[in-house]
Coordinates of C-alpha atoms (C1' of nucleotides) in Angstrom, one line a residue:
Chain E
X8 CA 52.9 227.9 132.2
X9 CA 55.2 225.6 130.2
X10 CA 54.4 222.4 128.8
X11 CA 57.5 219.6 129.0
X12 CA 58.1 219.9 125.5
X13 CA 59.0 223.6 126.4
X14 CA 60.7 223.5 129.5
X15 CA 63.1 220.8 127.9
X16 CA 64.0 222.8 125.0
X17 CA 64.9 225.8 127.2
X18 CA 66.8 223.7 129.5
X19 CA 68.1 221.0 127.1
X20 CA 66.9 218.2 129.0
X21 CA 64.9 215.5 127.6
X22 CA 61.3 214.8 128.6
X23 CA 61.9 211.3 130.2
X24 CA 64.2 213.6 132.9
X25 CA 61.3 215.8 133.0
X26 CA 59.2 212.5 133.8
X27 CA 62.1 211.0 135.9
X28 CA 62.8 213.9 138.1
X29 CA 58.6 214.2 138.6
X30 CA 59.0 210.7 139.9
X31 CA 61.3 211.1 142.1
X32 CA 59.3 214.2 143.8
X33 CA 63.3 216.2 142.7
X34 CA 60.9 218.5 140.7
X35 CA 56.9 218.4 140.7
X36 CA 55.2 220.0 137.5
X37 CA 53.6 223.5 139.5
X38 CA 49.8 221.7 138.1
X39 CA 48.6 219.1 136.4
X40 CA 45.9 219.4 134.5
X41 CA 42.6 217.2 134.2
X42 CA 43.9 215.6 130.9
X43 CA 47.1 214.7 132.9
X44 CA 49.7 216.9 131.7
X45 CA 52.4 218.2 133.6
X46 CA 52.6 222.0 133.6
X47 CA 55.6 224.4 135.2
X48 CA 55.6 227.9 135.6
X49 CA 59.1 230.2 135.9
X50 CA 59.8 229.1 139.9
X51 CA 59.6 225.4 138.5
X52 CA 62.2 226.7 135.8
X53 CA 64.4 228.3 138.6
X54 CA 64.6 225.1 140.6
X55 CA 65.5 223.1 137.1
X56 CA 68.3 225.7 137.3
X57 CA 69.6 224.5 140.8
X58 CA 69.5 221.2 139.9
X59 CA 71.3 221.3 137.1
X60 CA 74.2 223.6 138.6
X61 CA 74.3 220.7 141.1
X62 CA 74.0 218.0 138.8
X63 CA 77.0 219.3 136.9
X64 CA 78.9 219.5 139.8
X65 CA 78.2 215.8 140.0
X66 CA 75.7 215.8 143.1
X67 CA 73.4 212.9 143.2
X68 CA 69.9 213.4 142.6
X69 CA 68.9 212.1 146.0
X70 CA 71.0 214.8 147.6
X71 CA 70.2 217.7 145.4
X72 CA 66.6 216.9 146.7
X73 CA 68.2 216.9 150.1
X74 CA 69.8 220.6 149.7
X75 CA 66.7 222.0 147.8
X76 CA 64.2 221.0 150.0
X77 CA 65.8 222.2 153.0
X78 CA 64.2 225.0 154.5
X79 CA 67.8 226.7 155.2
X80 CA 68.3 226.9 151.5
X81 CA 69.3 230.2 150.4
X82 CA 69.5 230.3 146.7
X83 CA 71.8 233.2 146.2
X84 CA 74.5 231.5 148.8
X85 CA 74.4 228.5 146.8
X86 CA 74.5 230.0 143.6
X87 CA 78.1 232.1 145.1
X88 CA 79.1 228.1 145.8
X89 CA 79.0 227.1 142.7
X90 CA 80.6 229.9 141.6
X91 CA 84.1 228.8 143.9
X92 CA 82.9 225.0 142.8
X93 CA 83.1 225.9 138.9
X94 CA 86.0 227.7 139.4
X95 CA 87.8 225.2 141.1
X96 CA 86.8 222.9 138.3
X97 CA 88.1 225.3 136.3
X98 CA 91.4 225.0 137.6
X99 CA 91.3 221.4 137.5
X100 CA 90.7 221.3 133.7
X101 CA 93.8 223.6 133.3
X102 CA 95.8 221.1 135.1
X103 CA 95.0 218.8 132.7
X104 CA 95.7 221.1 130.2
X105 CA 99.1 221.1 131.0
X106 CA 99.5 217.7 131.8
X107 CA 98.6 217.3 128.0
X108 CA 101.4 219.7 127.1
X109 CA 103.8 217.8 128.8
X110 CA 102.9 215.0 127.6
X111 CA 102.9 215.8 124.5
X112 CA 106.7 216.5 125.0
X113 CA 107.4 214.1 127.0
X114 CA 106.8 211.8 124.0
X115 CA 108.5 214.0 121.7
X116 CA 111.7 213.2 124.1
X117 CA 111.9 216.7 124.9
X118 CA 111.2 216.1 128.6
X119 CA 111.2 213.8 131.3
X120 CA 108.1 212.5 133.0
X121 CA 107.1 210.7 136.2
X122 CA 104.3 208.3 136.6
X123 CA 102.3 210.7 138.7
X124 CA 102.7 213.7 136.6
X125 CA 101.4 211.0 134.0
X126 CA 97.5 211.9 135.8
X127 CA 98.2 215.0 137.3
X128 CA 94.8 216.7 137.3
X129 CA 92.5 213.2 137.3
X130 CA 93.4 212.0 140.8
X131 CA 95.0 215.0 142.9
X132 CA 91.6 215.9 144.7
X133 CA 90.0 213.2 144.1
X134 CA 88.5 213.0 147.6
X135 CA 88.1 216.8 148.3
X136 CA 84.5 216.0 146.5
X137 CA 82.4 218.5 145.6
X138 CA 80.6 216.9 147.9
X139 CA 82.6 218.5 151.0
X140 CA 81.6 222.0 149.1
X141 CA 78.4 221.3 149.3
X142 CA 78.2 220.5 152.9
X143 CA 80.8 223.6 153.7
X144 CA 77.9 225.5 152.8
X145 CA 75.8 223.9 154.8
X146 CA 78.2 224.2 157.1
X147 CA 78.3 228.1 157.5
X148 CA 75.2 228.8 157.4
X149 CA 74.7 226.4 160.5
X150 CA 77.3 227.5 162.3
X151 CA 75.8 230.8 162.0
X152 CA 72.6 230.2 163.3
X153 CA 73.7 228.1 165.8
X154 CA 75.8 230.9 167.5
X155 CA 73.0 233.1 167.5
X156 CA 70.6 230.1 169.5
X157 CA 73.4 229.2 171.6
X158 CA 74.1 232.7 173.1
X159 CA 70.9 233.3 174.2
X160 CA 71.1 230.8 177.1
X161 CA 72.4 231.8 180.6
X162 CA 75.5 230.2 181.9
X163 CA 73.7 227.6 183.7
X164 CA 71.8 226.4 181.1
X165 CA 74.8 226.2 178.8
X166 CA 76.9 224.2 181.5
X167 CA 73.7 221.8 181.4
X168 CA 73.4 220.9 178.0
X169 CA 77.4 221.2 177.8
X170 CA 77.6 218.3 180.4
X171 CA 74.7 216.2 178.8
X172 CA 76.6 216.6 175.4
X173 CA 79.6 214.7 177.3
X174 CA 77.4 211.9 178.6
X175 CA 76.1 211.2 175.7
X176 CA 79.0 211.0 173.9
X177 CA 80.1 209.1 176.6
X178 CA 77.3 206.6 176.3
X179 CA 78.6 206.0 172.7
X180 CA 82.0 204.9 173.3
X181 CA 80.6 202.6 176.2
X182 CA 78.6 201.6 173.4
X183 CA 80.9 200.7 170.6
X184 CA 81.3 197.5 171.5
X185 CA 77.7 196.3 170.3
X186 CA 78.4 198.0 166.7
X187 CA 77.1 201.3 165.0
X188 CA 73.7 199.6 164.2
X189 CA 73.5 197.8 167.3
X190 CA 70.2 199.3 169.2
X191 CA 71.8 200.3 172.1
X192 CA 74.0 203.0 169.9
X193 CA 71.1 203.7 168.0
X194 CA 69.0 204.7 171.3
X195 CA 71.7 206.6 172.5
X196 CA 71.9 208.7 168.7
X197 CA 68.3 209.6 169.5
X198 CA 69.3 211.1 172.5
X199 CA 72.2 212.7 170.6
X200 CA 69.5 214.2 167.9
X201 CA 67.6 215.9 170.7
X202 CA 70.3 217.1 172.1
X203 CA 71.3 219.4 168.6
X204 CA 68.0 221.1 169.1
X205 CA 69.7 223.3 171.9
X206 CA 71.7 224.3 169.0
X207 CA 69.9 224.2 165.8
X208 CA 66.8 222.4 164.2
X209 CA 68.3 219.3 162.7
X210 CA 67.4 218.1 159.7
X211 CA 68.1 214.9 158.1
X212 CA 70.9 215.8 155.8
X213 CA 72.6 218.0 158.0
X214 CA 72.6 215.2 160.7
X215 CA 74.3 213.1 157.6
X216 CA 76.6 215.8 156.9
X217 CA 77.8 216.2 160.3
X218 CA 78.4 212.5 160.8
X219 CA 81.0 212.7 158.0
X220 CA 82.5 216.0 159.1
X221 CA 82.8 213.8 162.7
X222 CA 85.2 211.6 161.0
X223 CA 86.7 214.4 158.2
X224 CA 87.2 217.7 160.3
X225 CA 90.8 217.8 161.9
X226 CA 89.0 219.8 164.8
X227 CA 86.0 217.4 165.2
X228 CA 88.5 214.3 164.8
X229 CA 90.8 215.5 167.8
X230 CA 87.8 216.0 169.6
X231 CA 87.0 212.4 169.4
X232 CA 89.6 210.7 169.2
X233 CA 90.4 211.9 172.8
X234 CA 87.3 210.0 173.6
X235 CA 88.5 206.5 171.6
X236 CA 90.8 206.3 168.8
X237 CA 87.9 205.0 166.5
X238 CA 85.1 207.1 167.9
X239 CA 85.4 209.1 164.5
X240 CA 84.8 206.5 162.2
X241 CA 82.1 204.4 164.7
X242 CA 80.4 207.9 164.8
X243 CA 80.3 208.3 161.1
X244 CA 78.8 204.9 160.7
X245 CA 76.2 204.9 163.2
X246 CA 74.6 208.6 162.4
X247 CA 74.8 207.1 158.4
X248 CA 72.6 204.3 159.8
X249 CA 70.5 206.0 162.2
X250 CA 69.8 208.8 159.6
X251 CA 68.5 205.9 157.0
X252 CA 66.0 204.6 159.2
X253 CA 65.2 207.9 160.4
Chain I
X12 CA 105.2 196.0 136.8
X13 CA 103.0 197.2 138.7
X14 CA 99.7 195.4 140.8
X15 CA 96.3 196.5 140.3
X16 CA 96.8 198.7 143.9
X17 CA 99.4 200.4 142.5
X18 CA 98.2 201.2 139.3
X19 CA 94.8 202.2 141.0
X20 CA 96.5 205.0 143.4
X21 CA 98.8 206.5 140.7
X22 CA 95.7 207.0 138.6
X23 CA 93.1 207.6 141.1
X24 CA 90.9 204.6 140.2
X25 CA 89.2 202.0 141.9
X26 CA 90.9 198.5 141.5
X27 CA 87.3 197.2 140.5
X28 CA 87.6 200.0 137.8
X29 CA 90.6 197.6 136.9
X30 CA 88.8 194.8 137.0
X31 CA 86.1 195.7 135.0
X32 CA 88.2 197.6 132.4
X33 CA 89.9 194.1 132.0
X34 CA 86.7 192.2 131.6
X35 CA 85.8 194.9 128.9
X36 CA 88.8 194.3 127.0
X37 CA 89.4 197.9 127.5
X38 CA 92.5 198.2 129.2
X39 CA 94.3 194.3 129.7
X40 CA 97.0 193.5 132.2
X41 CA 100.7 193.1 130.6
X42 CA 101.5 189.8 132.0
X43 CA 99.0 187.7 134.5
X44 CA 101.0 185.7 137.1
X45 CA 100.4 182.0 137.9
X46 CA 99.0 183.5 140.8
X47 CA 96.1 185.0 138.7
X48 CA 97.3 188.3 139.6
X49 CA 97.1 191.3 136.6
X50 CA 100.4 193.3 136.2
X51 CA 101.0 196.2 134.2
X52 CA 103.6 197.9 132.8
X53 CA 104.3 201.5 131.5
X54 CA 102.4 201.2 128.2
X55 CA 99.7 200.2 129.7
X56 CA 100.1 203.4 132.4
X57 CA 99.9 205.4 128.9
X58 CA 96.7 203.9 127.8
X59 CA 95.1 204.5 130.7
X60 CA 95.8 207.9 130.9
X61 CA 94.1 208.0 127.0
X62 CA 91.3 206.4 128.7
X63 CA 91.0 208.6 131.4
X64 CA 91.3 211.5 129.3
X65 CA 88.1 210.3 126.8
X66 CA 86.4 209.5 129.7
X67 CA 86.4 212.7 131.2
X68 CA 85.2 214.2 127.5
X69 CA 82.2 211.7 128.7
X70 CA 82.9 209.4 125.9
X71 CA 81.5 205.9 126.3
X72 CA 84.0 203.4 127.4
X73 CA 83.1 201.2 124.4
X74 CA 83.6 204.2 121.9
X75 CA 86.9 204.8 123.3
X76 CA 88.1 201.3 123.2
X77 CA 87.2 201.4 119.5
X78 CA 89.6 204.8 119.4
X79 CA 92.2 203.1 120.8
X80 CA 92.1 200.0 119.6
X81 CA 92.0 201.3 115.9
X82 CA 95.5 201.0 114.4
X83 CA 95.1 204.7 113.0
X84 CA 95.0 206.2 116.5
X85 CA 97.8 208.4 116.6
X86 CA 98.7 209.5 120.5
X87 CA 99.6 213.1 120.0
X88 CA 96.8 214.0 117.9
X89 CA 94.5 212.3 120.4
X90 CA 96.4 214.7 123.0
X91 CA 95.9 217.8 120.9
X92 CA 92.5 216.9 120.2
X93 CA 91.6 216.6 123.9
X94 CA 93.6 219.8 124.4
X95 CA 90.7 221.7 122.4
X96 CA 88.4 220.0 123.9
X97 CA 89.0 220.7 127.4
X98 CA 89.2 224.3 125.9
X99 CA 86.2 224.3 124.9
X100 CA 84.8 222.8 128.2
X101 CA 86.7 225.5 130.0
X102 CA 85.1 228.2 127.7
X103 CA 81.5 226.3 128.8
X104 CA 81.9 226.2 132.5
X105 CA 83.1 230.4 131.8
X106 CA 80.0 230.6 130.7
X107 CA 78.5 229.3 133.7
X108 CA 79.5 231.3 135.8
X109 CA 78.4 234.3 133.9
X110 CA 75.1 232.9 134.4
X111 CA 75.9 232.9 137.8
X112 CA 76.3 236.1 138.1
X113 CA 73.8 237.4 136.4
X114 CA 71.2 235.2 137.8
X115 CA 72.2 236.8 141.3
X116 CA 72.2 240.1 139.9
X117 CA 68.6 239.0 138.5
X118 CA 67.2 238.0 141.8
X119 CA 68.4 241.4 143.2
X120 CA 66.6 242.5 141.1
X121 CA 69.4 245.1 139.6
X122 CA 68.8 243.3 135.9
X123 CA 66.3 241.2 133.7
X124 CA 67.2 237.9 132.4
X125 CA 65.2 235.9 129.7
X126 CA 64.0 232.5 130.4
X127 CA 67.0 231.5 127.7
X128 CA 69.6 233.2 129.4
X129 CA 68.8 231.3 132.9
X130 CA 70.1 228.3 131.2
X131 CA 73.0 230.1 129.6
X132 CA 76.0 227.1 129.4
X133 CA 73.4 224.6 129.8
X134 CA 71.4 224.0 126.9
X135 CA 73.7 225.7 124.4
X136 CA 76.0 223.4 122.5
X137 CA 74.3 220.5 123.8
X138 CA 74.5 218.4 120.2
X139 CA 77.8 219.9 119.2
X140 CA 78.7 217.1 121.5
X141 CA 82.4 215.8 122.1
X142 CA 81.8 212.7 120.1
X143 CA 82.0 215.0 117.2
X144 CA 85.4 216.2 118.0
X145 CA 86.5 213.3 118.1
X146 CA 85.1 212.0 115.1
X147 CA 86.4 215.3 113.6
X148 CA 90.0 213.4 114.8
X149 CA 88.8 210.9 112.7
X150 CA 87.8 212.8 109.8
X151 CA 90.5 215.0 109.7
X152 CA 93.5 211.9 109.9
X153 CA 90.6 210.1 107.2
X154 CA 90.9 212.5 104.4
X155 CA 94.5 213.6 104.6
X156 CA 95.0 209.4 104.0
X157 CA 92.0 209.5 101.3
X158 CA 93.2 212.2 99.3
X159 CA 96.6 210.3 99.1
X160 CA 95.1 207.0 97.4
X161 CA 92.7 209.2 94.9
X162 CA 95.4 210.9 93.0
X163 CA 96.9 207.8 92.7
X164 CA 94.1 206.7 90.1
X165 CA 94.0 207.6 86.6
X166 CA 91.5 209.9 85.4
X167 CA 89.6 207.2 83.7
X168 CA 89.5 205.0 87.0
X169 CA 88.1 207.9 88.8
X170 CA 85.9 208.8 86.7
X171 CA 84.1 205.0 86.7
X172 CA 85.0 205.4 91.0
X173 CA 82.5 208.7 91.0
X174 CA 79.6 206.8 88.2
X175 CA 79.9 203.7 90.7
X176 CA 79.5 205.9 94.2
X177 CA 76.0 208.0 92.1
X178 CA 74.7 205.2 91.4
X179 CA 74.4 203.6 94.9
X180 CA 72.9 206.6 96.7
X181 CA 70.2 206.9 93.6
X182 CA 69.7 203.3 94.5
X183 CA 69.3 203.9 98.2
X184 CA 66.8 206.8 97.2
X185 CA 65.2 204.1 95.3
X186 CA 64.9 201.6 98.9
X187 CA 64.1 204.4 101.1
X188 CA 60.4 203.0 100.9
X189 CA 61.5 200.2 102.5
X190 CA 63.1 201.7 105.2
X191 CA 66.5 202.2 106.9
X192 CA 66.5 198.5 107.9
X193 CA 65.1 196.7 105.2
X194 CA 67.2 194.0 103.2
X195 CA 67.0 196.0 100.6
X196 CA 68.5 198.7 101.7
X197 CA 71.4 197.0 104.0
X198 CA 72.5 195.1 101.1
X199 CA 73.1 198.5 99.1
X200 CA 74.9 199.6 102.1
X201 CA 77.3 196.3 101.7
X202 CA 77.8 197.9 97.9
X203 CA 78.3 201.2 99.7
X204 CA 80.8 199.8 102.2
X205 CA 83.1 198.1 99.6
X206 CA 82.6 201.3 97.1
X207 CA 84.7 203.5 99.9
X208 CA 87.5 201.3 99.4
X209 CA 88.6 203.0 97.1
X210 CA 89.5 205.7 99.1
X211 CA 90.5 204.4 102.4
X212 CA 90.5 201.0 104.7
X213 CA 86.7 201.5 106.2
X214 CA 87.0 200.8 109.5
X215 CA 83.4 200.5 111.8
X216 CA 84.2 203.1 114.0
X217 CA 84.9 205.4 111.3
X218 CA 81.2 204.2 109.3
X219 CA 80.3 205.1 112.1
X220 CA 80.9 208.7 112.7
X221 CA 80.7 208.4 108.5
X222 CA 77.4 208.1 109.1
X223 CA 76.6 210.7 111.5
X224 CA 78.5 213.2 109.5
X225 CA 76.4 212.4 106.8
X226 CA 73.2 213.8 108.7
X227 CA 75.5 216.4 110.1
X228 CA 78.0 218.2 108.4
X229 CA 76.5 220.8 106.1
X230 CA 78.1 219.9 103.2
X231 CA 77.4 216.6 103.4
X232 CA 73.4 217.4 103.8
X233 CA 73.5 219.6 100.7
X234 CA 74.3 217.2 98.8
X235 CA 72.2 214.5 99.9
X236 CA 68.9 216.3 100.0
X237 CA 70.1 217.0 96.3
X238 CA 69.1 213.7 95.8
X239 CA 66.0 213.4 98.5
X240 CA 65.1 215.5 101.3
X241 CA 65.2 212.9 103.7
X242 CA 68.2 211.1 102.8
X243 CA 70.3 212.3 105.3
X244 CA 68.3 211.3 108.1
X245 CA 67.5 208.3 106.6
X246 CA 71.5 207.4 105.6
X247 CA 72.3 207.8 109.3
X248 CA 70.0 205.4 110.2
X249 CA 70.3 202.9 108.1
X250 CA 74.3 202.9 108.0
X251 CA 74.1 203.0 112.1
X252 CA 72.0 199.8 111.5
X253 CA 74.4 198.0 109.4
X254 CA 77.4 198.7 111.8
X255 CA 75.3 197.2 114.5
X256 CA 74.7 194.1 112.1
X257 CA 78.7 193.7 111.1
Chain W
dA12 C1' 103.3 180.2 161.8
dT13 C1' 99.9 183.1 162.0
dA14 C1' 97.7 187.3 161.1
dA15 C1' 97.2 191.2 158.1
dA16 C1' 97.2 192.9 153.7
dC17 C1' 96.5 191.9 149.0
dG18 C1' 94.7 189.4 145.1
dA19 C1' 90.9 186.8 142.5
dT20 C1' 86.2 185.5 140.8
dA21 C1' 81.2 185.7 141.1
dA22 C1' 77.1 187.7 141.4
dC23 C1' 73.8 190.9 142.7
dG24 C1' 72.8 196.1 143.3
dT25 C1' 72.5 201.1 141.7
dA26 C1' 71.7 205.6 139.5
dA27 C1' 69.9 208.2 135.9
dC28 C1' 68.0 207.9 132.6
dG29 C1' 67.1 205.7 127.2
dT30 C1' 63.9 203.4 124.5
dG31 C1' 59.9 201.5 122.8
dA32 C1' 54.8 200.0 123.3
dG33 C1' 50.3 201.2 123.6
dA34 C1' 46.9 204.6 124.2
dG35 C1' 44.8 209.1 125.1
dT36 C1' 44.8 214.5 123.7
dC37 C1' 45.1 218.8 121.3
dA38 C1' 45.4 222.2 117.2
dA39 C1' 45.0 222.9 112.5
dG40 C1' 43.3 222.3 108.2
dC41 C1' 39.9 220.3 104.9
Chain O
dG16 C1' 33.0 217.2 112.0
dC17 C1' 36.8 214.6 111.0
dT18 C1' 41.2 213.4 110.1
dT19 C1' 46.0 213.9 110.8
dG20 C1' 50.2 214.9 113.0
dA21 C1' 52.4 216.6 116.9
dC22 C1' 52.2 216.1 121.7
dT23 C1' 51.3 213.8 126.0
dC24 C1' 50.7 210.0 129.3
dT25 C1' 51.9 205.6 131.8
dC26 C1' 54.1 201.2 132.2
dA27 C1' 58.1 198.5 131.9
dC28 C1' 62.3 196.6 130.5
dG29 C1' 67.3 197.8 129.0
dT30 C1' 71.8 200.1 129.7
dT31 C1' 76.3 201.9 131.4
dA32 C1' 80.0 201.8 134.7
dC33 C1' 81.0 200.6 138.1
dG34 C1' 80.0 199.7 144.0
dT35 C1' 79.4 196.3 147.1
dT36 C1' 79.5 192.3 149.6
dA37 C1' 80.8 187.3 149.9
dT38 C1' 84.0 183.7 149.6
dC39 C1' 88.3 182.2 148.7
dG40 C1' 93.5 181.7 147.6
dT41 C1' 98.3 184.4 148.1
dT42 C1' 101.9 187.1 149.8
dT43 C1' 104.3 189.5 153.3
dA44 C1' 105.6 190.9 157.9
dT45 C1' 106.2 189.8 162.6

DNA sequence: ATAAACGATAACGTAACGTGAGAGTCAAGC
DNA sequence: GCTTGACTCTCACGTTACGTTATCGTTTAT
């Protein structure tokens, strides 16, 4: 057991994080004892671990909570994550390495220099997010499971749910009209959140994550689009909405 | 010239980024149309980039204004500066994924791992923070312009320069009673403030990180304890006061 | 000429803590 | 047993660097 003077020197956090990420239920002391102190013991520490892996990848706290609390967490997958994340971070810091270098001779009038080379590193990937890594791994190991629930129907049954999948998608273009928030979409997303079950118990984040692969993924957007040229983005919009009320 | 949009792509930014960077005083248009529109030309293209660059070290946006606003800012030593520092970064987020690998190998169980080395990268060189390289910038650009002016006096001037500079830090000794903010004391720092002209042009920022090397660098605290045990600590605070007050 | 795209200001919202204030708790030494 | 200093707690307001509408004028393309 570790007191939060402890854990905070081991970590190098400060105690009002310690405090902060108690209130925020991101990271619970293991006890408390009668005089009111917060004690952790070494899982506690592990899980300070995760979160600052994530944090340092630049994961809100909100979502950290998301991924940590999910029962399909698997801590040595996510650890192998960050591993491609940091790496790829990595990679990012030796761009700007070099656009230092030429920089640096670019003033010295050694070299010519265009204005994007001028923040080559800052906004190349700027919206390949980390964000997208994160949900990749979520990703997977759905995908996985999923594969495994969905081959253990017969044929019939999978023609079933196949052919409610398309009404109900089919429901939500009728439905665009009225707006993503609009509570005739939002009925039909309820119907839509059942209908995952056949595939894979889905929880709150994942729903969230799979709205904004709807309107990301090449596959997903083709998919869609064939429906309505703005399904994607309505989609995204309306699970975002029906996921904060959820 | 280029419009807020165009300046925002090429650099990745948001155009309220813009916006508020202008409102700071941090990074100001060129020209501004009749229109009220903010135009910007190459220069400015440059100082972003600086600013982009010391914000990715996770300097504070007013700390970097102060860097670049400070006529002894010299552009290639800020990029060679940066250079290390990204170095370094690299060298940290190496070390994370060491503790990656080991805490994997750790939950396999094929190796031990102390409760220190799960937060390998983390905690480490958390106070050796960034601001201190670039104050080392400072330092380093400080004393090469310092050293000029000294040699410059006669022996007998110097020697009065050195009698002047002991008797104001025996005379803050003498205050520390009173405290780092006491009237007392801030109007030994003005003494202070106008002694180091003598040496160099005091700028704030550079009092500043003065200050902070004072209750820092080691050869600084030997030789204030000399004089009291807690006069580094107290120096720090007291001269971050009076910045704040100038 | 009219819409679409772009620009402006203004003002409120936010995330992740920092920073006291005020008060209770614990361990060590006298 | 008592003090003292280090440690802890809970409010509660402050801060940084923008995001996010909302409302409005401007420029450009059709």
């Amino acid at each position: 057991m570790y007191t939060v003077k402890q854990i905070a020197n081991l970590a190098g956090v400060s105690i009002r994080t310690l405090h902060y990420y108690d209130e925020i239920t991101l990271l619970a002391p293991t006890t408390i004892g009668e005089n009111g102190y917060r004690y952790y013991d070494d899982a506690a520490l592990f899980r300070l671990q995760q979160i600052l892996f994530y944090r340092e990848l630049g994961l809100e706290l909100r979502q950290i909570r998301g991924i940590l609390d999910n029962p399909e967490f698997e801590l040595i997958a996510a650890l192998q994550s960050h591993r491609r994340v940091i790496s790829g971070r990595i990679n990012r810091l030796q761009t700007l390495i070099t656009t230092i270098d030429r920089t640096i001779r670019h003033i010295k009038g050694e070299e010519p220099m265009s204005n994007k080379q001028i923040f080559g590193g800052f906004n190349e990937e700027q919206e390949k997010r980390y964000t997208e890594e994160a949900a990749k791994l979520y990703g997977e190991e759905r995908v996985r499971k999923s594969v495994n629930l969905w081959n253990s129907y017969t044929a019939e049954k999978k023609a079933q749910i196949k052919a409610e999948g398309s009404a109900i998608y089919l429901d939500l273009v009728a439905a665009m009209p009225g707006g993503p928030t609009s509570a005739e979409t939002q009925a039909i997303l309820a119907r839509w959140h059942q209908h995952l079950r056949y595939f894979y118990e889905p929880h709150v984040e994942i729903l969230r994550s799979l709205g904004q692969m709807y309107n990301q993924s090449p596959e997903f957007i083709a998919n869609f689009e064939a429906l309505h040229p703005d399904l994607p983005p309505f989609l995204e919009a309306a699970i975002s909405h029906y996921c904060d009320t959820l």
